[in-house]
Structure formats: structure tokens, C-alpha cells
Amino acid sequence: MLDIGETGEIFGKLYIVEGAGEFCCPAGVPGGSPVPADVRINGEWGGGMHVTTGEVIRRIRKSLGMTQSELGVLLGYTQSVVSQLEHNSGAVHDVRVLRRIATALRVPLAILVVESDEEADVDRRNFLRAGAFGAGAVLAAGGVGRASASGSMQIGAADVVEIVAGTNQIHELDLLVGGDRLCRVAANEVRYVEHLLDNAVYSGEVGSALTSAAAEMMTAAGWVHYDAGRPVEARRYYADAAQAATAADDGIAAAHALGNSSVLLSEWQGGTPAGMRQAVQYAQSASRVAMGCGGPKLRALMAIREADALGMQDPGGNKSAVTDALNRAHRAYESSRGSDPDWVYLPRAMLNGMTGLMQMYLGEHEAASKQMRVAIDGSAAWPREQAEWRVQLGRNLVASGAIAEGCHVLGENFGGIKQVASTWIQQKLDAVVADVRPHAKVPEVREFLGLVAAS
């Protein structure tokens, strides 16, 4: 059996192994059973042939010796619906449907997420046109909501909980595989919840909760589009999220949308002075809102966003303000005041990594490297996050003048970094490549540039 951990590969690819019935599972992936070894989840088969999500489902089902009818029983769908899913019907771009399938097949959800520009845009249109209410109408069993006497879909509190769970799953998938492979899934989820807001029947209390859920879904969509290097779409999602959060009087969702917007604006169009100023304003507003209504992690996250915006704007002139924001982040993180929604992802490792990033802005490279190494060690279960901190560590070492060491770190982990589908991380890596090219005679630099050229 091929052990992916031993080959140095991280989540994002499974390899073909001769012989039926052999299984392998990537190291560090939380949950799920072993995955059939002939299933490749990066959207390709041997020979580079692209596959769809439906084909991945079919291959896993067959490797388990399961018929379409048997899978249908587990899912609560008919055999014909399972057949449609395996032929890549629009419903396979709905995270709720994918989550149900992953549970039935006992595999990590990320394995079923296949995103490729080669897949026709008609799939997205089919998802919306498949029924009056998206996948819920296509799949007779298990859809969100239920029809009212007038024929409109009626939404209850349990349906909102399901939508929130979908948002949490998108956040988790980004940590595993990167945003490039999630844009379609996230966009379809936003369209679905928008359709519910416009057309479903619900009480005032449920409507408020649904609007809050929509705001957070939009922010999740904004983040994966940002990670995928699509800032225009990300900015639109964040603006819509802020508007929905305001309509729901949801300060937590508003803070999250503003804080993420500040990250985008810091890099918008190369980081213009106007964009930097607006990024600082958004981050400071998000931090103030979070201080009033957020739990420890949200308050810490928004303080980090503030430090990030200030450090990007003027690391020298804003040094004391950056340090103050970082200190507030650490104090908030250790606080016991308030509680956070499930979607607030801020483990200790990320706090370490972001602290290191701020120290890099301030020129404190030795301290930054220590924090980033801790972040790398603490994010083994989240390949996208670990790849980011490895790139940032290499970037920090190069900026400090330790060019050979920085290239050694990047070269040693190059395969894992490239497996993550994040255009944002790739752009950071490209910037390091440009910085070290003048030093190509250094052996470590030459070796690293050789890996880049061969990739």
C-alpha cells in the first residue's frame, strides 16, 4: 500500500496503486475512512485525464462494491438520482449534497470537491435551473425546507442550522485544499441562500437568522475567491455580506465581513495608498464591533486584521500601533469573555503565524521565524494553512538576508506547497522567486529555482 505521508505528499492528491482493493489516505486529514487508492482528488487520473466530481463518486462507490441503489438507500435518494449525481448533475455543486455523500461513502468531504476551468459553466446554470429551489427540488428526499400549501418553500430554524453547517464546511475545506477548488461550491451556496431569502416562506425570527446565515455564507465565498486570486468577486461578496449583516443587525457577521475586506483592500490593485487607508479603516471598525459583541477568538482575529492592515500600510510609522493591536489580540485570545460561532477559526498556530507575519513587517525577522515555525508545526492537520506558513517563513528568511536558508525551506517543502490549490499562496511564492533570482549562483537558490522551473 502506498503511504502518502511517507512520500512527503500532503492532502490534495492520491496515487494510482496496482491491484484492486488497496487503499491509502493522506496523512493529517481529520476524519474519514481510507480512500480507494485509484481515486485522485486533484481532478486528474493517470495520464492527466480530467475527471468530474460525479466520476469521483462513481469510482469510490464501485471500489466499495456498492450499487447505485445501495448508495441511494444510504442517501435517501432513488437510484436514478444517484445516477444523475454520478453524471455530474448540478446538485453535485451543492455542499449539502456533497456532505451527505461523503458521510455515506465514509470519506473526507474534500475528496469530492473537484473544481476545474475545464468544467463547463453550464453546470452552474443547471444547478440553478434544476428546480425552483436548487438541489432541494432536484433531490426528492433530504432537501432543505418543505413546500407550503401555496407551493412556496417554507424554511424553519433547522434549515438555517443546515445552511450554517454548510458555511462551516466551506471554511474547513479551504483549510484543507485551498480556495481555487471551492469557488463554484461557495458561489452556488450563496445563490441558494439568496433564493431562499427572496422566495421562501419563514417567520420573522427565522428570517433574521437566515439573513445572518446568508451574510456568513457570503463572507465564506469572499474568502475562497480571495484565496483563489479573484479579488473582484471577493470584494462583491464581502460588500453583500456587510449589507446582509446590517439588515440582520448581526454585529459578529458584520465584523467578519469588514475584517476580511480589510485584508483584500491591503493588496487591492497592488496596494494603493487609498486602498491601504480604507483597509485600516475597515479593520479598525471590525475590531471595535468585535470588542462589543464578539467572543475571544473573534476579538483576537479582528485585532490581528487591524495589525495586518497597519503593518501593510506603513510598518515603520505604525510600529507602535501594530504592536498595540497584536497585544490586544493575544489578550483577547486568553480571555474567557463571550463565546464565538463555530466558523471563527483561530487556533493557536494561526495566532503564532500571524504574529510572525506582523514581526516580519516590523523587521523583527528572528522573532518572526520562531513564530512561523511554531505555526507550521501546529497546522499539520490543515495543509493549506501549513503551506502558507512555510511560504511566509521562506519569505521572511529571504527578507532577513538568509537567502540560502529561505530557499532550502521552500525547496524542501516545495511538493507540498504546490499541491495546495491556492492562487494567493502561489503569488506569494512567485514573489519570493523574483527576489532570489539575482542570487542563482547560490546552490540552495539554484536548486529551488530548478524545482520552480520543473513544476
Short mmCIF file of C-alpha atoms in Angstrom, two decimals:
data_model
loop_
_atom_site.label_atom_id
_atom_site.label_comp_id
_atom_site.label_asym_id
_atom_site.label_seq_id
_atom_site.Cartn_x
_atom_site.Cartn_y
_atom_site.Cartn_z
CA MET A 1 0.00 0.00 0.00
CA LEU A 2 1.25 3.48 -0.83
CA ASP A 3 1.62 5.69 2.24
CA ILE A 4 1.23 9.30 1.18
CA GLY A 5 2.72 10.58 4.39
CA GLU A 6 5.95 8.71 3.67
CA THR A 7 6.20 10.16 0.16
CA GLY A 8 6.06 13.68 1.53
CA GLU A 9 2.79 14.47 -0.25
CA ILE A 10 0.02 16.28 1.58
CA PHE A 11 -3.71 16.32 1.08
CA GLY A 12 -4.62 17.13 -2.48
CA LYS A 13 -3.57 14.01 -4.40
CA LEU A 14 -4.00 10.27 -4.14
CA TYR A 15 -1.97 7.97 -6.33
CA ILE A 16 -2.89 5.02 -8.50
CA VAL A 17 -1.85 1.75 -6.91
CA GLU A 18 -1.86 -1.51 -8.82
CA GLY A 19 -4.33 -4.08 -7.57
CA ALA A 20 -7.96 -3.73 -6.67
CA GLY A 21 -8.95 -3.15 -3.09
CA GLU A 22 -5.85 -1.26 -1.96
CA PHE A 23 -6.49 1.92 -0.05
CA CYS A 24 -4.48 4.93 1.01
CA CYS A 25 -5.35 8.05 2.94
CA PRO A 26 -3.37 11.30 3.23
CA ALA A 27 -1.62 11.97 6.48
CA GLY A 28 -3.11 14.51 8.81
CA VAL A 29 -6.63 14.52 7.36
CA PRO A 30 -9.15 14.70 10.20
CA GLY A 31 -11.95 12.12 9.96
CA GLY A 32 -13.00 9.82 7.18
CA SER A 33 -12.12 6.25 6.29
CA PRO A 34 -9.35 5.13 3.95
CA VAL A 35 -9.91 6.22 0.38
CA PRO A 36 -9.69 3.91 -2.64
CA ALA A 37 -6.16 4.30 -3.92
CA ASP A 38 -7.18 4.64 -7.55
CA VAL A 39 -9.15 7.83 -6.80
CA ARG A 40 -7.26 11.04 -7.38
CA ILE A 41 -8.84 14.07 -5.82
CA ASN A 42 -6.91 16.76 -7.65
CA GLY A 43 -9.20 16.38 -10.64
CA GLU A 44 -6.96 14.11 -12.72
CA TRP A 45 -6.47 10.42 -13.40
CA GLY A 46 -3.37 8.68 -14.64
CA GLY A 47 -2.36 10.23 -17.95
CA GLY A 48 -3.67 13.62 -16.83
CA MET A 49 -7.30 12.99 -17.86
CA HIS A 50 -9.63 15.39 -16.06
CA VAL A 51 -12.49 13.92 -14.02
CA THR A 52 -15.62 15.43 -12.57
CA THR A 53 -16.99 15.20 -9.05
CA GLY A 54 -19.59 12.74 -10.34
CA GLU A 55 -16.88 10.45 -11.68
CA VAL A 56 -15.05 10.55 -8.35
CA ILE A 57 -18.29 9.48 -6.61
CA ARG A 58 -18.78 6.64 -9.07
CA ARG A 59 -15.23 5.35 -8.66
CA ILE A 60 -15.39 5.37 -4.86
CA ARG A 61 -18.80 3.67 -4.88
CA LYS A 62 -17.63 0.91 -7.25
CA SER A 63 -14.40 0.34 -5.32
CA LEU A 64 -16.55 -0.32 -2.26
CA GLY A 65 -18.60 -2.88 -4.17
CA MET A 66 -21.74 -0.79 -3.80
CA THR A 67 -24.52 -0.47 -6.38
CA GLN A 68 -26.24 2.82 -7.17
CA SER A 69 -29.38 1.52 -5.48
CA GLU A 70 -27.45 0.64 -2.33
CA LEU A 71 -25.85 4.08 -2.20
CA GLY A 72 -29.28 5.57 -2.80
CA VAL A 73 -30.66 3.77 0.25
CA LEU A 74 -27.90 5.28 2.40
CA LEU A 75 -28.54 8.74 0.98
CA GLY A 76 -32.33 8.55 0.94
CA TYR A 77 -32.31 9.10 -2.84
CA THR A 78 -33.58 6.95 -5.68
CA GLN A 79 -31.21 5.02 -7.95
CA SER A 80 -31.95 7.43 -10.79
CA VAL A 81 -30.92 10.41 -8.63
CA VAL A 82 -27.62 8.69 -7.76
CA SER A 83 -27.08 8.10 -11.47
CA GLN A 84 -27.67 11.79 -12.14
CA LEU A 85 -25.14 12.70 -9.45
CA GLU A 86 -22.54 10.40 -10.96
CA HIS A 87 -23.15 12.04 -14.32
CA ASN A 88 -22.32 15.38 -12.69
CA SER A 89 -25.78 16.86 -12.36
CA GLY A 90 -25.89 20.37 -10.97
CA ALA A 91 -26.61 19.10 -7.46
CA VAL A 92 -23.01 17.86 -7.04
CA HIS A 93 -22.01 21.52 -6.69
CA ASP A 94 -24.10 21.83 -3.51
CA VAL A 95 -22.03 21.35 -0.35
CA ARG A 96 -25.04 19.90 1.49
CA VAL A 97 -25.39 17.13 -1.07
CA LEU A 98 -21.64 16.50 -1.09
CA ARG A 99 -21.57 16.31 2.69
CA ARG A 100 -24.30 13.65 2.66
CA ILE A 101 -22.47 11.63 0.00
CA ALA A 102 -19.15 11.86 1.86
CA THR A 103 -20.83 10.56 5.01
CA ALA A 104 -22.40 7.65 3.14
CA LEU A 105 -19.12 6.69 1.43
CA ARG A 106 -17.13 7.32 4.64
CA VAL A 107 -14.57 9.60 3.01
CA PRO A 108 -13.41 13.16 3.78
CA LEU A 109 -15.63 15.72 2.06
CA ALA A 110 -12.63 17.39 0.44
CA ILE A 111 -12.13 14.33 -1.77
CA LEU A 112 -15.40 15.07 -3.56
CA VAL A 113 -14.62 18.72 -4.30
CA VAL A 114 -13.34 18.95 -7.86
CA GLU A 115 -13.00 22.41 -9.33
CA SER A 116 -11.67 22.95 -12.82
CA ASP A 117 -11.94 25.60 -15.51
CA GLU A 118 -12.46 22.73 -17.94
CA GLU A 119 -15.89 22.05 -16.48
CA ALA A 120 -18.44 23.97 -18.49
CA ASP A 121 -20.22 26.92 -16.92
CA VAL A 122 -23.45 25.20 -17.91
CA ASP A 123 -23.07 23.06 -14.77
CA ARG A 124 -23.61 26.13 -12.65
CA ARG A 125 -26.64 27.18 -14.66
CA ASN A 126 -28.06 23.66 -14.44
CA PHE A 127 -27.70 23.76 -10.67
CA LEU A 128 -29.88 26.85 -10.52
CA ARG A 129 -32.37 25.69 -13.14
CA ALA A 130 -32.68 22.13 -11.88
CA GLY A 131 -35.65 23.05 -9.73
CA ALA A 132 -37.38 26.01 -8.22
CA PHE A 133 -35.27 25.73 -5.10
CA GLY A 134 -31.94 24.30 -6.25
CA ALA A 135 -30.87 20.88 -5.07
CA GLY A 136 -33.73 20.67 -2.59
CA ALA A 137 -36.14 20.34 -5.51
CA VAL A 138 -33.93 18.01 -7.55
CA LEU A 139 -33.45 15.51 -4.74
CA ALA A 140 -36.85 14.46 -3.55
CA ALA A 141 -35.54 13.28 -0.19
CA GLY A 142 -33.50 15.26 2.27
CA GLY A 143 -33.78 18.69 0.69
CA VAL A 144 -33.67 21.85 2.77
CA GLY A 145 -37.09 23.24 3.61
CA ARG A 146 -40.52 21.90 2.68
CA ALA A 147 -43.33 23.04 0.45
CA SER A 148 -46.13 25.12 1.95
CA ALA A 149 -49.75 24.84 0.95
CA SER A 150 -49.27 27.68 -1.52
CA GLY A 151 -46.38 25.88 -3.21
CA SER A 152 -43.68 28.13 -1.77
CA MET A 153 -40.83 26.64 0.23
CA GLN A 154 -41.22 27.03 3.97
CA ILE A 155 -38.00 27.46 5.95
CA GLY A 156 -37.58 26.71 9.65
CA ALA A 157 -34.83 27.03 12.24
CA ALA A 158 -33.47 23.56 11.44
CA ASP A 159 -32.97 24.59 7.81
CA VAL A 160 -30.94 27.61 8.89
CA VAL A 161 -28.78 25.33 11.04
CA GLU A 162 -28.10 23.22 7.96
CA ILE A 163 -27.05 26.29 5.97
CA VAL A 164 -24.70 27.37 8.76
CA ALA A 165 -23.19 23.88 8.75
CA GLY A 166 -22.55 24.27 5.03
CA THR A 167 -20.72 27.52 5.68
CA ASN A 168 -18.56 25.88 8.33
CA GLN A 169 -17.75 23.10 5.89
CA ILE A 170 -16.58 25.58 3.25
CA HIS A 171 -14.26 27.22 5.79
CA GLU A 172 -12.85 23.81 6.71
CA LEU A 173 -12.40 22.74 3.11
CA ASP A 174 -10.40 25.88 2.37
CA LEU A 175 -8.01 24.95 5.18
CA LEU A 176 -7.59 21.52 3.61
CA VAL A 177 -7.38 22.13 -0.12
CA GLY A 178 -7.27 25.89 -0.80
CA GLY A 179 -9.78 28.27 -2.33
CA ASP A 180 -9.15 27.56 -6.03
CA ARG A 181 -11.21 24.37 -5.85
CA LEU A 182 -14.08 25.86 -3.84
CA CYS A 183 -15.27 28.89 -5.79
CA ARG A 184 -18.06 27.06 -7.58
CA VAL A 185 -19.31 25.32 -4.45
CA ALA A 186 -19.32 28.57 -2.46
CA ALA A 187 -20.97 30.57 -5.24
CA ASN A 188 -23.76 28.02 -5.57
CA GLU A 189 -24.37 28.08 -1.83
CA VAL A 190 -24.70 31.88 -1.90
CA ARG A 191 -27.13 31.72 -4.82
CA TYR A 192 -29.17 29.12 -3.00
CA VAL A 193 -29.50 31.07 0.24
CA GLU A 194 -30.26 34.26 -1.71
CA HIS A 195 -33.04 32.39 -3.47
CA LEU A 196 -34.44 31.30 -0.14
CA LEU A 197 -34.39 34.86 1.16
CA ASP A 198 -36.25 36.10 -1.90
CA ASN A 199 -38.76 33.30 -2.39
CA ALA A 200 -39.20 31.11 0.69
CA VAL A 201 -41.75 31.49 3.47
CA TYR A 202 -40.45 31.99 7.00
CA SER A 203 -41.18 33.73 10.27
CA GLY A 204 -39.56 36.99 11.32
CA GLU A 205 -37.22 35.19 13.71
CA VAL A 206 -36.20 32.62 11.11
CA GLY A 207 -35.81 35.38 8.52
CA SER A 208 -33.37 37.22 10.74
CA ALA A 209 -31.36 34.03 11.34
CA LEU A 210 -31.44 33.21 7.64
CA THR A 211 -30.14 36.69 6.76
CA SER A 212 -27.29 36.27 9.26
CA ALA A 213 -26.52 32.86 7.77
CA ALA A 214 -26.52 34.43 4.32
CA ALA A 215 -24.05 37.09 5.47
CA GLU A 216 -21.64 34.48 6.76
CA MET A 217 -22.03 32.34 3.64
CA MET A 218 -21.19 35.40 1.53
CA THR A 219 -18.11 36.10 3.64
CA ALA A 220 -17.00 32.48 3.21
CA ALA A 221 -17.48 32.83 -0.55
CA GLY A 222 -15.49 36.06 -0.48
CA TRP A 223 -12.62 34.37 1.33
CA VAL A 224 -12.30 31.42 -1.07
CA HIS A 225 -12.44 33.78 -4.06
CA TYR A 226 -9.74 35.92 -2.44
CA ASP A 227 -7.64 32.80 -1.86
CA ALA A 228 -8.23 31.86 -5.50
CA GLY A 229 -6.84 35.19 -6.70
CA ARG A 230 -10.22 36.59 -7.73
CA PRO A 231 -10.40 39.91 -5.84
CA VAL A 232 -13.24 41.47 -7.82
CA GLU A 233 -15.63 38.65 -6.92
CA ALA A 234 -14.32 38.58 -3.36
CA ARG A 235 -14.96 42.30 -2.90
CA ARG A 236 -18.53 41.91 -4.17
CA TYR A 237 -19.24 39.03 -1.78
CA TYR A 238 -17.84 40.98 1.18
CA ALA A 239 -19.96 44.03 0.30
CA ASP A 240 -23.07 41.86 0.07
CA ALA A 241 -22.16 40.18 3.36
CA ALA A 242 -21.81 43.50 5.16
CA GLN A 243 -25.17 44.62 3.80
CA ALA A 244 -26.87 41.38 4.90
CA ALA A 245 -25.26 41.57 8.33
CA THR A 246 -26.51 45.12 8.75
CA ALA A 247 -30.02 44.08 7.72
CA ALA A 248 -29.94 41.29 10.32
CA ASP A 249 -28.42 43.59 12.96
CA ASP A 250 -25.68 40.98 13.33
CA GLY A 251 -22.53 42.66 14.64
CA ILE A 252 -20.48 39.45 14.59
CA ALA A 253 -21.17 38.82 10.89
CA ALA A 254 -20.54 42.49 10.12
CA ALA A 255 -17.18 42.41 11.88
CA HIS A 256 -16.15 39.30 9.96
CA ALA A 257 -17.07 40.82 6.60
CA LEU A 258 -15.29 44.10 7.37
CA GLY A 259 -12.21 42.36 8.73
CA ASN A 260 -11.85 40.14 5.68
CA SER A 261 -12.45 43.14 3.42
CA SER A 262 -9.51 44.88 5.04
CA VAL A 263 -7.20 42.00 4.05
CA LEU A 264 -8.38 42.27 0.45
CA LEU A 265 -8.05 46.06 0.32
CA SER A 266 -4.48 45.94 1.66
CA GLU A 267 -3.49 44.17 -1.55
CA TRP A 268 -6.11 45.62 -3.91
CA GLN A 269 -4.51 46.70 -7.20
CA GLY A 270 -1.04 46.31 -5.76
CA GLY A 271 -1.80 48.10 -2.51
CA THR A 272 -2.64 51.71 -3.39
CA PRO A 273 -2.42 54.41 -0.68
CA ALA A 274 -6.19 54.89 -0.85
CA GLY A 275 -6.78 51.15 -0.55
CA MET A 276 -4.41 50.94 2.39
CA ARG A 277 -6.22 53.75 4.21
CA GLN A 278 -9.56 52.11 3.61
CA ALA A 279 -8.17 48.75 4.76
CA VAL A 280 -7.08 50.32 8.06
CA GLN A 281 -10.50 51.96 8.50
CA TYR A 282 -12.33 48.68 7.82
CA ALA A 283 -10.07 46.72 10.16
CA GLN A 284 -10.41 49.24 12.97
CA SER A 285 -14.19 49.31 12.53
CA ALA A 286 -14.29 45.49 12.61
CA SER A 287 -12.14 45.45 15.74
CA ARG A 288 -14.43 47.94 17.52
CA VAL A 289 -17.54 45.96 16.62
CA ALA A 290 -15.94 42.69 17.72
CA MET A 291 -14.93 44.17 21.06
CA GLY A 292 -18.58 44.87 21.79
CA CYS A 293 -20.17 41.59 20.71
CA GLY A 294 -17.52 39.02 19.85
CA GLY A 295 -16.02 36.16 21.79
CA PRO A 296 -12.30 35.70 22.48
CA LYS A 297 -11.33 34.36 19.08
CA LEU A 298 -13.32 36.89 17.06
CA ARG A 299 -11.90 39.79 19.07
CA ALA A 300 -8.41 38.37 18.63
CA LEU A 301 -8.92 37.79 14.89
CA MET A 302 -10.15 41.32 14.27
CA ALA A 303 -7.25 42.78 16.28
CA ILE A 304 -4.92 40.75 14.05
CA ARG A 305 -6.67 42.14 10.98
CA GLU A 306 -6.06 45.63 12.36
CA ALA A 307 -2.38 44.89 12.96
CA ASP A 308 -2.09 43.42 9.46
CA ALA A 309 -3.63 46.47 7.79
CA LEU A 310 -1.45 48.88 9.79
CA GLY A 311 1.67 46.84 9.08
CA MET A 312 0.94 46.69 5.36
CA GLN A 313 0.27 50.43 5.24
CA ASP A 314 3.41 51.72 6.98
CA PRO A 315 5.37 49.26 9.14
CA GLY A 316 7.79 51.90 10.37
CA GLY A 317 5.37 54.70 11.06
CA ASN A 318 2.73 52.38 12.51
CA LYS A 319 5.06 50.21 14.60
CA SER A 320 3.57 51.15 17.97
CA ALA A 321 0.01 50.76 16.63
CA VAL A 322 0.85 47.34 15.16
CA THR A 323 2.37 46.24 18.47
CA ASP A 324 -0.66 47.51 20.38
CA ALA A 325 -3.07 45.64 18.10
CA LEU A 326 -1.03 42.45 18.45
CA ASN A 327 -1.02 42.75 22.22
CA ARG A 328 -4.80 43.20 22.18
CA ALA A 329 -5.12 40.09 20.02
CA HIS A 330 -3.17 37.97 22.49
CA ARG A 331 -5.06 39.36 25.48
CA ALA A 332 -8.38 38.68 23.78
CA TYR A 333 -7.33 35.15 22.88
CA GLU A 334 -6.64 34.33 26.53
CA SER A 335 -9.90 35.95 27.67
CA SER A 336 -12.93 33.98 28.79
CA ARG A 337 -15.46 36.72 27.99
CA GLY A 338 -18.14 35.82 25.48
CA SER A 339 -18.41 32.92 23.03
CA ASP A 340 -17.66 32.51 19.35
CA PRO A 341 -19.61 30.94 16.48
CA ASP A 342 -18.20 27.70 15.08
CA TRP A 343 -16.93 29.44 11.94
CA VAL A 344 -14.40 31.55 13.87
CA TYR A 345 -11.24 29.62 13.07
CA LEU A 346 -8.28 30.86 15.09
CA PRO A 347 -6.18 28.04 16.56
CA ARG A 348 -3.05 28.88 18.46
CA ALA A 349 -0.95 28.02 15.41
CA MET A 350 -2.64 30.69 13.30
CA LEU A 351 -2.17 33.25 16.07
CA ASN A 352 1.53 32.35 16.09
CA GLY A 353 1.76 32.62 12.32
CA MET A 354 0.00 35.98 12.13
CA THR A 355 2.17 37.30 14.97
CA GLY A 356 5.22 36.23 12.99
CA LEU A 357 3.89 37.96 9.90
CA MET A 358 3.48 41.22 11.81
CA GLN A 359 7.01 40.85 13.19
CA MET A 360 8.27 40.37 9.65
CA TYR A 361 6.61 43.67 8.64
CA LEU A 362 8.40 45.35 11.54
CA GLY A 363 11.78 43.89 10.55
CA GLU A 364 11.96 41.58 13.57
CA HIS A 365 12.94 38.62 11.42
CA GLU A 366 14.42 36.30 14.04
CA ALA A 367 11.31 36.52 16.22
CA ALA A 368 9.13 36.15 13.12
CA SER A 369 10.88 32.93 12.09
CA LYS A 370 10.32 31.41 15.53
CA GLN A 371 6.60 32.19 15.44
CA MET A 372 6.21 30.87 11.89
CA ARG A 373 7.96 27.60 12.73
CA VAL A 374 5.55 27.11 15.62
CA ALA A 375 2.66 27.81 13.22
CA ILE A 376 3.99 25.20 10.77
CA ASP A 377 4.28 22.57 13.48
CA GLY A 378 0.81 23.35 14.79
CA SER A 379 -1.05 23.26 11.45
CA ALA A 380 -0.18 19.76 10.23
CA ALA A 381 -3.88 18.86 10.01
CA TRP A 382 -4.60 21.82 7.71
CA PRO A 383 -2.44 21.55 4.54
CA ARG A 384 -3.43 24.91 3.10
CA GLU A 385 -2.51 26.72 6.33
CA GLN A 386 0.76 24.82 6.69
CA ALA A 387 1.71 25.65 3.11
CA GLU A 388 1.06 29.34 3.75
CA TRP A 389 3.30 29.44 6.81
CA ARG A 390 6.05 27.59 5.00
CA VAL A 391 5.97 30.15 2.21
CA GLN A 392 5.87 33.00 4.71
CA LEU A 393 8.83 31.51 6.59
CA GLY A 394 10.83 31.30 3.38
CA ARG A 395 9.80 34.85 2.53
CA ASN A 396 10.87 36.10 5.97
CA LEU A 397 14.25 34.35 5.80
CA VAL A 398 14.95 35.80 2.36
CA ALA A 399 13.94 39.27 3.56
CA SER A 400 16.32 38.91 6.52
CA GLY A 401 19.23 38.11 4.23
CA ALA A 402 19.25 34.37 4.95
CA ILE A 403 18.61 33.63 1.28
CA ALA A 404 20.13 30.16 1.22
CA GLU A 405 18.16 29.05 4.27
CA GLY A 406 14.94 30.50 2.90
CA CYS A 407 15.35 28.67 -0.41
CA HIS A 408 16.22 25.47 1.43
CA VAL A 409 12.95 25.68 3.42
CA LEU A 410 10.94 26.30 0.26
CA GLY A 411 12.74 23.64 -1.75
CA GLU A 412 12.41 21.04 0.97
CA ASN A 413 8.63 21.58 1.14
CA PHE A 414 8.04 22.51 -2.49
CA GLY A 415 5.94 19.45 -3.38
CA GLY A 416 3.55 20.00 -0.51
CA ILE A 417 3.21 23.71 -1.21
CA LYS A 418 2.38 23.11 -4.87
CA GLN A 419 -0.27 20.53 -4.00
CA VAL A 420 -2.43 23.19 -2.32
CA ALA A 421 -4.86 24.87 -4.73
CA SER A 422 -4.38 28.47 -3.61
CA THR A 423 -3.54 31.16 -6.16
CA TRP A 424 -2.83 33.54 -3.27
CA ILE A 425 -0.11 31.25 -1.89
CA GLN A 426 1.29 30.77 -5.38
CA GLN A 427 1.51 34.54 -5.83
CA LYS A 428 3.48 34.85 -2.59
CA LEU A 429 5.78 32.07 -3.77
CA ASP A 430 6.24 33.81 -7.13
CA ALA A 431 7.28 36.99 -5.31
CA VAL A 432 9.99 35.08 -3.44
CA VAL A 433 11.17 33.54 -6.72
CA ALA A 434 11.58 37.02 -8.21
CA ASP A 435 13.53 38.17 -5.14
CA VAL A 436 16.04 35.30 -5.20
CA ARG A 437 16.71 35.07 -8.94
CA PRO A 438 19.67 37.51 -8.75
CA HIS A 439 21.30 35.02 -6.35
CA ALA A 440 21.01 32.00 -8.66
CA LYS A 441 24.68 31.07 -8.13
CA VAL A 442 23.95 30.12 -4.52
CA PRO A 443 23.44 26.30 -4.52
CA GLU A 444 20.22 26.37 -2.46
CA VAL A 445 18.80 29.10 -4.68
CA ARG A 446 19.76 27.22 -7.83
CA GLU A 447 18.13 24.04 -6.56
CA PHE A 448 14.94 25.90 -5.57
CA LEU A 449 14.71 27.68 -8.93
CA GLY A 450 15.18 24.32 -10.63
CA LEU A 451 12.16 22.94 -8.81
CA VAL A 452 10.15 26.01 -9.83
CA ALA A 453 11.17 25.62 -13.47
CA ALA A 454 10.24 21.94 -13.48
CA SER A 455 6.83 22.45 -11.90
#
